[in-house]
mmCIF file of C-alpha atoms in Angstrom:
data_model
loop_
_atom_site.group_PDB
_atom_site.id
_atom_site.type_symbol
_atom_site.label_atom_id
_atom_site.label_comp_id
_atom_site.label_asym_id
_atom_site.label_seq_id
_atom_site.Cartn_x
_atom_site.Cartn_y
_atom_site.Cartn_z
ATOM 1 C CA UNK Z 1149 -12.513 17.435 14.778
ATOM 2 C CA UNK Z 1150 -11.801 17.819 10.683
ATOM 3 C CA UNK Z 1151 -15.355 16.586 9.101
ATOM 4 C CA UNK Z 1152 -15.807 16.379 5.130
ATOM 5 C CA UNK Z 1153 -17.481 19.724 3.659
ATOM 6 C CA UNK Z 1154 -21.085 17.986 3.473
ATOM 7 C CA UNK Z 1155 -20.915 17.224 7.102
ATOM 8 C CA UNK Z 1156 -19.785 20.713 8.101
ATOM 9 C CA UNK Z 1157 -22.859 21.745 5.812
ATOM 10 C CA UNK Z 1158 -25.147 19.311 7.771
ATOM 11 C CA UNK Z 1159 -24.718 20.959 11.171
ATOM 12 C CA UNK Z 1160 -25.241 24.455 9.769
ATOM 13 C CA UNK Z 1161 -28.333 23.312 8.659
ATOM 14 C CA UNK Z 1162 -29.700 22.398 12.067
ATOM 15 C CA UNK Z 1163 -27.848 25.180 13.698
ATOM 16 C CA UNK Z 1164 -29.850 27.179 11.896
ATOM 17 C CA UNK Z 1165 -32.826 25.459 12.716
ATOM 18 C CA UNK Z 1166 -31.874 25.398 16.644
ATOM 19 C CA UNK Z 1167 -31.663 29.025 16.498
ATOM 20 C CA UNK Z 1168 -34.499 31.005 15.106
ATOM 21 C CA UNK Z 1169 -32.925 34.270 14.820
ATOM 22 C CA UNK Z 1170 -30.685 32.733 12.391
ATOM 23 C CA UNK Z 1171 -30.875 34.239 8.838
ATOM 24 C CA UNK Z 1172 -31.080 32.809 5.117
ATOM 25 C CA UNK Z 1173 -28.722 35.630 4.985
ATOM 26 C CA UNK Z 1174 -26.018 35.111 7.963
ATOM 27 C CA UNK Z 1175 -26.089 30.400 7.100
ATOM 28 C CA UNK Z 1176 -25.309 32.253 3.237
ATOM 29 C CA UNK Z 1177 -22.291 34.541 5.119
ATOM 30 C CA UNK Z 1178 -21.451 31.713 7.007
ATOM 31 C CA UNK Z 1179 -20.879 29.381 4.329
ATOM 32 C CA UNK Z 1180 -19.013 31.197 2.418
ATOM 33 C CA UNK Z 1181 -16.398 31.378 4.764
ATOM 34 C CA UNK Z 1182 -14.919 28.331 3.109
ATOM 35 C CA UNK Z 1183 -14.768 25.248 5.050
ATOM 36 C CA UNK Z 1184 -11.703 25.989 7.016
ATOM 37 C CA UNK Z 1185 -13.147 28.870 8.177
ATOM 38 C CA UNK Z 1186 -16.885 27.023 8.683
ATOM 39 C CA UNK Z 1187 -14.450 23.659 10.446
ATOM 40 C CA UNK Z 1188 -13.018 26.117 13.368
ATOM 41 C CA UNK Z 1189 -16.770 27.626 13.723
ATOM 42 C CA UNK Z 1190 -17.999 24.182 14.592
ATOM 43 C CA UNK Z 1191 -14.824 23.142 17.023
ATOM 44 C CA UNK Z 1192 -15.626 25.960 19.567
ATOM 45 C CA UNK Z 1193 -19.120 24.678 20.193
ATOM 46 C CA UNK Z 1194 -19.864 21.489 18.896
ATOM 47 C CA UNK Z 1195 -20.614 19.497 21.719
ATOM 48 C CA UNK Z 1196 -23.079 22.920 23.156
ATOM 49 C CA UNK Z 1197 -24.948 21.952 19.269
ATOM 50 C CA UNK Z 1198 -25.187 18.770 19.973
ATOM 51 C CA UNK Z 1199 -26.990 19.135 22.902
ATOM 52 C CA UNK Z 1200 -29.294 21.074 21.159
ATOM 53 C CA UNK Z 1201 -29.878 19.175 18.281
ATOM 54 C CA UNK Z 1202 -31.453 16.540 21.137
ATOM 55 C CA UNK Z 1203 -34.129 18.485 22.514
ATOM 56 C CA UNK Z 1204 -35.128 19.627 18.759
ATOM 57 C CA UNK Z 1205 -35.861 15.880 17.961
ATOM 58 C CA UNK Z 1206 -32.318 15.785 15.649
ATOM 59 C CA UNK Z 1207 -31.002 12.759 17.240
ATOM 60 C CA UNK Z 1208 -30.559 10.842 14.881
ATOM 61 C CA UNK Z 1209 -28.635 13.384 12.873
ATOM 62 C CA UNK Z 1210 -26.484 13.658 15.227
ATOM 63 C CA UNK Z 1211 -25.631 10.202 15.677
ATOM 64 C CA UNK Z 1212 -25.168 9.830 11.748
ATOM 65 C CA UNK Z 1213 -22.649 12.469 12.094
ATOM 66 C CA UNK Z 1214 -21.004 11.443 15.049
ATOM 67 C CA UNK Z 1215 -20.825 8.220 13.368
ATOM 68 C CA UNK Z 1216 -19.254 9.569 10.283
ATOM 69 C CA UNK Z 1217 -16.792 12.128 11.882
ATOM 70 C CA UNK Z 1218 -15.603 8.515 13.639
ATOM 71 C CA UNK Z 1219 -14.692 6.811 10.900
ATOM 72 C CA UNK Z 1220 -13.506 9.426 8.370
ATOM 73 C CA UNK Z 1221 -11.105 10.419 11.092
ATOM 74 C CA UNK Z 1222 -10.826 8.405 14.514
ATOM 75 C CA UNK Z 1223 -9.922 9.839 18.118
ATOM 76 C CA UNK Z 1224 -8.338 13.242 17.874
ATOM 77 C CA UNK Z 1225 -4.228 11.051 18.731
ATOM 78 C CA UNK Z 1226 -5.157 9.038 15.834
ATOM 79 C CA UNK Z 1227 -5.838 11.585 13.261
ATOM 80 C CA UNK Z 1228 -2.109 13.431 14.225
ATOM 81 C CA UNK Z 1229 -0.647 10.000 13.491
ATOM 82 C CA UNK Z 1230 -1.940 9.887 10.506
ATOM 83 C CA UNK Z 1231 -1.577 13.081 9.386
ATOM 84 C CA UNK Z 1232 2.419 12.425 10.824
ATOM 85 C CA UNK Z 1233 2.388 9.118 8.238
ATOM 86 C CA UNK Z 1234 1.038 11.194 5.624
ATOM 87 C CA UNK Z 1235 2.787 13.906 5.425
ATOM 88 C CA UNK Z 1236 6.387 13.130 7.145
ATOM 89 C CA UNK Z 1237 7.000 9.792 5.553
ATOM 90 C CA UNK Z 1238 4.586 9.478 2.891
ATOM 91 C CA UNK Z 1239 3.123 7.016 3.085
ATOM 92 C CA UNK Z 1240 -0.040 5.831 0.465
ATOM 93 C CA UNK Z 1241 -2.703 5.849 0.695
ATOM 94 C CA UNK Z 1242 -3.934 2.234 1.058
ATOM 95 C CA UNK Z 1243 -1.052 1.985 3.961
ATOM 96 C CA UNK Z 1244 -3.088 4.742 5.654
ATOM 97 C CA UNK Z 1245 -6.257 3.116 5.572
ATOM 98 C CA UNK Z 1246 -4.572 -0.156 7.174
ATOM 99 C CA UNK Z 1247 -3.166 1.424 9.990
ATOM 100 C CA UNK Z 1248 -6.313 3.756 10.374
ATOM 101 C CA UNK Z 1249 -8.495 0.675 10.261
ATOM 102 C CA UNK Z 1250 -6.155 -1.196 12.901
ATOM 103 C CA UNK Z 1251 -5.786 1.176 15.306
ATOM 104 C CA UNK Z 1252 -8.852 1.965 15.263
ATOM 105 C CA UNK Z 1253 -9.836 -1.642 15.999
ATOM 106 C CA UNK Z 1254 -8.282 -1.425 18.993
ATOM 107 C CA UNK Z 1255 -9.761 1.480 20.273
ATOM 108 C CA UNK Z 1256 -12.771 0.408 19.999
ATOM 109 C CA UNK Z 1257 -11.449 -2.569 21.511
ATOM 110 C CA UNK Z 1258 -10.532 -0.345 24.527
ATOM 111 C CA UNK Z 1259 -14.041 1.495 24.380
ATOM 112 C CA UNK Z 1260 -14.977 -1.897 25.949
ATOM 113 C CA UNK Z 1261 -12.865 -2.246 28.739
ATOM 114 C CA UNK Z 1262 -13.920 1.143 29.209
ATOM 115 C CA UNK Z 1263 -9.900 2.727 28.529
ATOM 116 C CA UNK Z 1264 -8.874 4.447 25.477
ATOM 117 C CA UNK Z 1265 -5.776 4.863 23.395
ATOM 118 C CA UNK Z 1266 -3.392 7.596 25.565
ATOM 119 C CA UNK Z 1267 -3.923 5.314 28.616
ATOM 120 C CA UNK Z 1268 -3.830 1.728 27.047
ATOM 121 C CA UNK Z 1269 -1.593 -0.913 29.257
ATOM 122 C CA UNK Z 1270 0.498 -3.879 28.114
ATOM 123 C CA UNK Z 1271 -2.133 -6.184 29.849
ATOM 124 C CA UNK Z 1272 -4.566 -3.860 27.294
ATOM 125 C CA UNK Z 1273 -2.222 -5.164 23.811
ATOM 126 C CA UNK Z 1274 -2.373 -8.521 25.365
ATOM 127 C CA UNK Z 1275 -6.013 -9.023 25.720
ATOM 128 C CA UNK Z 1276 -6.739 -7.691 22.206
ATOM 129 C CA UNK Z 1277 -3.892 -9.937 20.316
ATOM 130 C CA UNK Z 1278 -5.090 -13.186 22.663
ATOM 131 C CA UNK Z 1279 -8.666 -12.100 21.602
ATOM 132 C CA UNK Z 1280 -7.337 -11.754 17.545
ATOM 133 C CA UNK Z 1281 -6.086 -14.943 18.509
ATOM 134 C CA UNK Z 1282 -9.291 -16.710 19.355
ATOM 135 C CA UNK Z 1283 -11.465 -15.288 16.639
ATOM 136 C CA UNK Z 1284 -8.841 -17.436 14.264
ATOM 137 C CA UNK Z 1285 -7.180 -14.206 12.334
ATOM 138 C CA UNK Z 1286 -3.657 -15.351 11.633
ATOM 139 C CA UNK Z 1287 -0.507 -14.785 12.922
ATOM 140 C CA UNK Z 1288 0.655 -12.396 9.680
ATOM 141 C CA UNK Z 1289 -2.711 -10.164 10.353
ATOM 142 C CA UNK Z 1290 -1.420 -10.344 14.165
ATOM 143 C CA UNK Z 1291 1.698 -8.943 13.757
ATOM 144 C CA UNK Z 1292 0.540 -6.157 11.401
ATOM 145 C CA UNK Z 1293 -1.477 -4.947 13.909
ATOM 146 C CA UNK Z 1294 0.720 -5.213 16.848
ATOM 147 C CA UNK Z 1295 3.290 -3.149 14.138
ATOM 148 C CA UNK Z 1296 1.066 -0.638 13.757
ATOM 149 C CA UNK Z 1297 0.356 0.205 17.923
ATOM 150 C CA UNK Z 1298 4.294 0.188 18.125
ATOM 151 C CA UNK Z 1299 4.337 2.439 15.532
ATOM 152 C CA UNK Z 1300 1.704 4.482 17.132
ATOM 153 C CA UNK Z 1301 3.158 4.453 20.425
ATOM 154 C CA UNK Z 1302 6.326 5.091 19.637
ATOM 155 C CA UNK Z 1303 5.407 8.186 18.102
ATOM 156 C CA UNK Z 1304 3.025 9.307 20.740
ATOM 157 C CA UNK Z 1305 5.693 8.785 23.598
ATOM 158 C CA UNK Z 1306 8.039 11.282 20.633
ATOM 159 C CA UNK Z 1307 5.307 13.979 20.658
ATOM 160 C CA UNK Z 1308 5.203 13.304 24.788
ATOM 161 C CA UNK Z 1309 1.933 12.374 24.755
ATOM 162 C CA UNK Z 1310 2.207 9.483 26.728
ATOM 163 C CA UNK Z 1311 5.476 8.776 29.290
ATOM 164 C CA UNK Z 1312 5.529 5.053 29.039
ATOM 165 C CA UNK Z 1313 5.194 2.580 25.659
ATOM 166 C CA UNK Z 1314 2.860 -0.319 26.370
ATOM 167 C CA UNK Z 1315 4.444 -1.958 23.055
ATOM 168 C CA UNK Z 1316 7.186 -2.721 24.830
ATOM 169 C CA UNK Z 1317 8.679 -6.058 25.061
ATOM 170 C CA UNK Z 1318 5.612 -7.606 23.403
ATOM 171 C CA UNK Z 1319 6.734 -10.266 21.710
ATOM 172 C CA UNK Z 1320 5.736 -10.257 17.524
ATOM 173 C CA UNK Z 1321 3.192 -13.586 17.040
ATOM 174 C CA UNK Z 1322 5.562 -16.237 15.102
ATOM 175 C CA UNK Z 1323 4.620 -16.035 11.418
ATOM 176 C CA UNK Z 1324 5.436 -18.952 8.644
ATOM 177 C CA UNK Z 1325 7.454 -17.887 5.544
ATOM 178 C CA UNK Z 1326 5.418 -17.698 2.614
ATOM 179 C CA UNK Z 1327 8.386 -18.588 -0.432
ATOM 180 C CA UNK Z 1328 7.098 -16.596 -2.885
ATOM 181 C CA UNK Z 1329 5.159 -18.101 -6.449
ATOM 182 C CA UNK Z 1330 7.030 -17.047 -9.779
ATOM 183 C CA UNK Z 1331 6.648 -17.951 -13.270
ATOM 184 C CA UNK Z 1332 8.982 -20.095 -15.381
ATOM 185 C CA UNK Z 1333 11.194 -18.537 -18.342
ATOM 186 C CA UNK Z 1334 9.015 -20.559 -20.300
ATOM 187 C CA UNK Z 1335 5.740 -19.049 -18.784
ATOM 188 C CA UNK Z 1336 6.858 -15.326 -19.514
ATOM 189 C CA UNK Z 1337 7.389 -15.800 -22.954
ATOM 190 C CA UNK Z 1338 4.422 -18.018 -23.098
ATOM 191 C CA UNK Z 1339 2.294 -14.794 -21.730
ATOM 192 C CA UNK Z 1340 4.048 -12.281 -24.688
ATOM 193 C CA UNK Z 1341 3.070 -14.662 -27.346
ATOM 194 C CA UNK Z 1342 -0.116 -14.919 -26.224
ATOM 195 C CA UNK Z 1343 -0.699 -11.226 -26.410
ATOM 196 C CA UNK Z 1344 0.898 -10.629 -29.670
ATOM 197 C CA UNK Z 1345 -1.566 -13.866 -31.224
ATOM 198 C CA UNK Z 1346 -4.145 -12.710 -29.763
ATOM 199 C CA UNK Z 1347 -7.336 -10.604 -31.486
ATOM 200 C CA UNK Z 1348 -7.631 -7.375 -29.811
ATOM 201 C CA UNK Z 1349 -6.979 -4.174 -30.735
ATOM 202 C CA UNK Z 1350 -3.322 -3.648 -32.433
ATOM 203 C CA UNK Z 1351 -2.905 -0.630 -30.201
ATOM 204 C CA UNK Z 1352 -3.498 -2.402 -26.736
ATOM 205 C CA UNK Z 1353 -1.432 -5.653 -27.793
ATOM 206 C CA UNK Z 1354 1.728 -2.610 -27.979
ATOM 207 C CA UNK Z 1355 0.773 -1.749 -24.764
ATOM 208 C CA UNK Z 1356 0.081 -4.820 -23.291
ATOM 209 C CA UNK Z 1357 3.202 -5.992 -24.564
ATOM 210 C CA UNK Z 1358 5.631 -3.276 -23.255
ATOM 211 C CA UNK Z 1359 3.347 -2.894 -20.266
ATOM 212 C CA UNK Z 1360 4.268 -6.947 -19.417
ATOM 213 C CA UNK Z 1361 8.173 -7.089 -20.827
ATOM 214 C CA UNK Z 1362 8.543 -3.483 -17.928
ATOM 215 C CA UNK Z 1363 7.142 -5.406 -15.595
ATOM 216 C CA UNK Z 1364 9.369 -8.392 -15.859
ATOM 217 C CA UNK Z 1365 12.527 -6.156 -16.316
ATOM 218 C CA UNK Z 1366 11.924 -4.146 -13.508
ATOM 219 C CA UNK Z 1367 10.197 -5.872 -10.971
ATOM 220 C CA UNK Z 1368 7.964 -3.462 -9.935
ATOM 221 C CA UNK Z 1369 5.338 -3.079 -7.681
ATOM 222 C CA UNK Z 1370 1.695 -2.391 -9.550
ATOM 223 C CA UNK Z 1371 1.195 0.685 -7.612
ATOM 224 C CA UNK Z 1372 4.819 1.997 -9.048
ATOM 225 C CA UNK Z 1373 3.748 0.728 -12.785
ATOM 226 C CA UNK Z 1374 0.964 2.600 -12.921
ATOM 227 C CA UNK Z 1375 2.054 5.870 -11.627
ATOM 228 C CA UNK Z 1376 4.738 5.662 -13.751
ATOM 229 C CA UNK Z 1377 5.440 8.865 -15.914
ATOM 230 C CA UNK Z 1378 6.609 9.799 -19.320
ATOM 231 C CA UNK Z 1379 9.280 11.784 -17.974
ATOM 232 C CA UNK Z 1380 11.090 9.143 -15.707
ATOM 233 C CA UNK Z 1381 11.808 6.840 -18.467
ATOM 234 C CA UNK Z 1382 14.899 7.140 -20.491
ATOM 235 C CA UNK Z 1383 15.117 5.154 -22.962
ATOM 236 C CA UNK Z 1384 18.260 5.712 -24.036
ATOM 237 C CA UNK Z 1385 20.035 4.469 -21.206
ATOM 238 C CA UNK Z 1386 17.355 1.708 -20.711
ATOM 239 C CA UNK Z 1387 16.731 3.219 -17.012
ATOM 240 C CA UNK Z 1388 13.355 4.175 -15.064
ATOM 241 C CA UNK Z 1389 13.179 6.654 -12.115
ATOM 242 C CA UNK Z 1390 10.723 4.618 -10.017
ATOM 243 C CA UNK Z 1391 8.554 6.279 -7.243
ATOM 244 C CA UNK Z 1392 8.397 3.367 -4.117
ATOM 245 C CA UNK Z 1393 6.910 3.417 -0.759
ATOM 246 C CA UNK Z 1394 7.710 6.506 1.041
ATOM 247 C CA UNK Z 1395 8.232 8.599 -2.032
ATOM 248 C CA UNK Z 1396 11.652 7.228 -1.931
ATOM 249 C CA UNK Z 1397 12.867 6.872 -5.930
ATOM 250 C CA UNK Z 1398 15.052 4.468 -7.085
ATOM 251 C CA UNK Z 1399 16.587 3.959 -11.120
ATOM 252 C CA UNK Z 1400 15.743 0.563 -12.224
ATOM 253 C CA UNK Z 1401 17.306 -1.033 -15.701
ATOM 254 C CA UNK Z 1402 15.560 -2.783 -17.803
ATOM 255 C CA UNK Z 1403 17.205 -4.789 -21.035
ATOM 256 C CA UNK Z 1404 16.767 -4.640 -24.651
ATOM 257 C CA UNK Z 1405 14.008 -6.316 -25.144
ATOM 258 C CA UNK Z 1406 11.846 -4.301 -22.605
ATOM 259 C CA UNK Z 1407 13.267 -0.970 -24.281
ATOM 260 C CA UNK Z 1408 12.150 -1.773 -28.057
ATOM 261 C CA UNK Z 1409 8.554 -2.957 -27.035
ATOM 262 C CA UNK Z 1410 8.412 0.194 -25.196
ATOM 263 C CA UNK Z 1411 9.690 1.871 -27.972
ATOM 264 C CA UNK Z 1412 7.211 0.749 -30.101
ATOM 265 C CA UNK Z 1413 4.238 1.390 -27.456
ATOM 266 C CA UNK Z 1414 5.297 5.153 -27.314
ATOM 267 C CA UNK Z 1415 5.596 5.867 -30.976
ATOM 268 C CA UNK Z 1416 2.867 3.750 -32.177
ATOM 269 C CA UNK Z 1417 0.428 2.986 -29.799
ATOM 270 C CA UNK Z 1418 0.231 5.462 -27.005
ATOM 271 C CA UNK Z 1419 -0.261 8.569 -29.377
ATOM 272 C CA UNK Z 1420 -3.671 6.550 -30.979
ATOM 273 C CA UNK Z 1421 -4.642 5.984 -27.228
ATOM 274 C CA UNK Z 1422 -4.089 9.021 -26.214
ATOM 275 C CA UNK Z 1423 -5.733 11.253 -28.633
ATOM 276 C CA UNK Z 1424 -6.717 14.606 -27.671
ATOM 277 C CA UNK Z 1425 -6.201 14.193 -23.936
ATOM 278 C CA UNK Z 1426 -2.941 14.738 -22.514
ATOM 279 C CA UNK Z 1427 -1.804 12.374 -20.132
ATOM 280 C CA UNK Z 1428 2.053 12.356 -18.369
ATOM 281 C CA UNK Z 1429 1.342 8.625 -17.624
ATOM 282 C CA UNK Z 1430 3.313 6.337 -19.853
ATOM 283 C CA UNK Z 1431 0.642 3.691 -19.968
ATOM 284 C CA UNK Z 1432 -2.970 4.191 -20.605
ATOM 285 C CA UNK Z 1433 -6.461 3.474 -21.811
ATOM 286 C CA UNK Z 1434 -8.596 3.640 -24.677
ATOM 287 C CA UNK Z 1435 -10.070 7.078 -22.860
ATOM 288 C CA UNK Z 1436 -6.439 8.559 -22.626
ATOM 289 C CA UNK Z 1437 -6.378 8.350 -18.587
ATOM 290 C CA UNK Z 1438 -4.409 6.406 -16.626
ATOM 291 C CA UNK Z 1439 -4.448 2.157 -15.791
ATOM 292 C CA UNK Z 1440 -5.660 1.316 -12.909
ATOM 293 C CA UNK Z 1441 -3.928 -1.161 -10.082
ATOM 294 C CA UNK Z 1442 -7.437 -3.686 -11.108
ATOM 295 C CA UNK Z 1443 -7.153 -3.208 -14.901
ATOM 296 C CA UNK Z 1444 -3.334 -3.871 -14.572
ATOM 297 C CA UNK Z 1445 -4.105 -7.275 -12.464
ATOM 298 C CA UNK Z 1446 -6.852 -8.148 -15.335
ATOM 299 C CA UNK Z 1447 -4.234 -7.136 -18.389
ATOM 300 C CA UNK Z 1448 -1.543 -9.867 -16.458
ATOM 301 C CA UNK Z 1449 -4.303 -12.581 -15.753
ATOM 302 C CA UNK Z 1450 -5.455 -13.170 -18.774
ATOM 303 C CA UNK Z 1451 -1.820 -13.469 -20.755
ATOM 304 C CA UNK Z 1452 -1.500 -16.743 -18.698
ATOM 305 C CA UNK Z 1453 -3.803 -19.081 -20.447
ATOM 306 C CA UNK Z 1454 -4.862 -20.839 -17.215
ATOM 307 C CA UNK Z 1455 -5.328 -17.358 -15.608
ATOM 308 C CA UNK Z 1456 -2.731 -17.571 -13.055
ATOM 309 C CA UNK Z 1457 -0.617 -15.209 -12.833
ATOM 310 C CA UNK Z 1458 -0.640 -11.534 -11.330
ATOM 311 C CA UNK Z 1459 1.300 -8.380 -11.421
ATOM 312 C CA UNK Z 1460 3.453 -9.562 -8.112
ATOM 313 C CA UNK Z 1461 4.052 -13.226 -9.320
ATOM 314 C CA UNK Z 1462 5.848 -11.089 -12.292
ATOM 315 C CA UNK Z 1463 7.337 -9.340 -9.455
ATOM 316 C CA UNK Z 1464 8.968 -12.489 -7.542
ATOM 317 C CA UNK Z 1465 9.713 -14.254 -11.202
ATOM 318 C CA UNK Z 1466 12.424 -10.530 -11.920
ATOM 319 C CA UNK Z 1467 13.738 -11.286 -8.519
ATOM 320 C CA UNK Z 1468 14.013 -14.851 -8.518
ATOM 321 C CA UNK Z 1469 15.335 -15.315 -11.963
ATOM 322 C CA UNK Z 1470 17.995 -12.756 -11.071
ATOM 323 C CA UNK Z 1471 19.528 -15.037 -8.197
ATOM 324 C CA UNK Z 1472 19.210 -18.269 -10.305
ATOM 325 C CA UNK Z 1473 21.196 -16.627 -12.576
ATOM 326 C CA UNK Z 1474 24.140 -15.706 -9.955
ATOM 327 C CA UNK Z 1475 22.881 -12.438 -9.122
ATOM 328 C CA UNK Z 1476 24.064 -10.907 -5.736
ATOM 329 C CA UNK Z 1477 21.278 -9.720 -2.874
ATOM 330 C CA UNK Z 1478 22.579 -6.079 -2.520
ATOM 331 C CA UNK Z 1479 21.807 -5.713 -6.333
ATOM 332 C CA UNK Z 1480 18.146 -7.572 -6.126
ATOM 333 C CA UNK Z 1481 17.396 -5.738 -3.070
ATOM 334 C CA UNK Z 1482 18.269 -2.440 -4.846
ATOM 335 C CA UNK Z 1483 16.001 -2.720 -7.749
ATOM 336 C CA UNK Z 1484 12.667 -4.216 -5.657
ATOM 337 C CA UNK Z 1485 13.250 -1.515 -3.025
ATOM 338 C CA UNK Z 1486 12.723 -3.758 -0.270
ATOM 339 C CA UNK Z 1487 13.906 -1.057 2.757
ATOM 340 C CA UNK Z 1488 15.507 -4.313 4.025
ATOM 341 C CA UNK Z 1489 17.702 -7.081 3.130
ATOM 342 C CA UNK Z 1490 16.161 -9.544 4.816
ATOM 343 C CA UNK Z 1491 12.773 -9.192 3.127
ATOM 344 C CA UNK Z 1492 15.154 -10.149 -0.188
ATOM 345 C CA UNK Z 1493 16.524 -12.960 1.236
ATOM 346 C CA UNK Z 1494 13.431 -15.601 0.212
ATOM 347 C CA UNK Z 1495 14.353 -15.274 -2.831
ATOM 348 C CA UNK Z 1496 17.594 -17.723 -1.735
ATOM 349 C CA UNK Z 1497 14.966 -20.294 -0.898
ATOM 350 C CA UNK Z 1498 13.261 -20.494 -4.518
ATOM 351 C CA UNK Z 1499 16.899 -20.467 -5.957
ATOM 352 C CA UNK Z 1500 17.808 -23.997 -4.617
ATOM 353 C CA UNK Z 1501 19.739 -25.426 -7.379
ATOM 354 C CA UNK Z 1502 21.595 -22.269 -8.274
ATOM 355 C CA UNK Z 1503 22.569 -22.406 -4.487
ATOM 356 C CA UNK Z 1504 23.317 -26.080 -4.442
ATOM 357 C CA UNK Z 1505 25.888 -25.625 -8.155
ATOM 358 C CA UNK Z 1506 27.431 -23.295 -6.097
ATOM 359 C CA UNK Z 1507 27.932 -25.537 -3.346
ATOM 360 C CA UNK Z 1508 29.143 -28.167 -4.606
ATOM 361 C CA UNK Z 1509 31.646 -26.083 -7.014
ATOM 362 C CA UNK Z 1510 33.339 -24.000 -4.382
ATOM 363 C CA UNK Z 1511 32.983 -25.788 -0.628
ATOM 364 C CA UNK Z 1512 35.841 -28.393 -0.534
ATOM 365 C CA UNK Z 1513 33.891 -31.014 1.278
ATOM 366 C CA UNK Z 1514 31.677 -31.259 -2.197
ATOM 367 C CA UNK Z 1515 34.722 -30.758 -4.262
ATOM 368 C CA UNK Z 1516 36.025 -33.871 -2.703
ATOM 369 C CA UNK Z 1517 33.085 -36.176 -2.635
ATOM 370 C CA UNK Z 1518 32.555 -34.972 -6.094
ATOM 371 C CA UNK Z 1519 36.640 -36.003 -7.108
ATOM 372 C CA UNK Z 1520 35.072 -39.492 -5.967
ATOM 373 C CA UNK Z 1521 32.086 -39.847 -7.361
ATOM 374 C CA UNK Z 1522 33.745 -40.002 -10.711
ATOM 375 C CA UNK Z 1523 34.709 -43.127 -12.657
#
């Protein structure tokens, strides 16, 4: 199993303690080979050294190293699956961590049943989901865990590690549709005006205004905005290349207000923030380094007087206001970077006024009723 370099060093230390004939020079020679070579050496006789560690009074060290290994990499099929998601699918670190956490939870459940991931049956998955329900885990979380297991066992099936997919014919838990929360246009204007009038460093004010304008204009995710690079911006064309989920790229346009705010920030404020440091990220802090997701959340929250705002609310506001003003769902889907238009369709529920207006304008029965209502 792959380990961190520190853990490899610990193992080599107690190996040297076990073998009295091993000299300091030998250890230094082994240590100088590099982490990949040392990891291969450990894989060959790991179990033997664990047994010897018990006889030498190093059981606690063995347990700690083993637990750390299981936390960091998990069972071998899981490690292979996570590598596949990272290398071939290009998933983000937070997404990979969610997969790892969900599948490790299922692996621990199977261990309590004297089973493991490769021989899990459909009944095991149903029992796991039933336990989650008993523990009052909400339906969205249960559906996410089931989705992770479906992807995992599909990978194992294609890799010929298993013969049958245990997730077949298991229905996803019913989920309540949660309508996205968006801000009114007046709220957006209020947030921008507040940033302009709030006492703060002028460079930070210009940066925050450009950040809010770009958020609202493009509907970017917060992770996409913090990783936006200078070369991704095209102010002349009023567009940006956005690197979304799965490392997919899309070109997103923005309006005049966002372009002017970005131009002012890039010409006047960013050089003062960057100083001697070099960074290719668009939005940076006082030290010249890129903004964190947490810092962006604070900027958005502090811009609203009652603090009830978030980057995702700006994203929802962008989509909701576009639909309310007549944009078709395919265009909104492209701008937001949704893989499935079903995800975008939720915005039709929050634009009912627009839908009713279009219905009354174009449906024959609605038109007849409107004529009857006229005096």
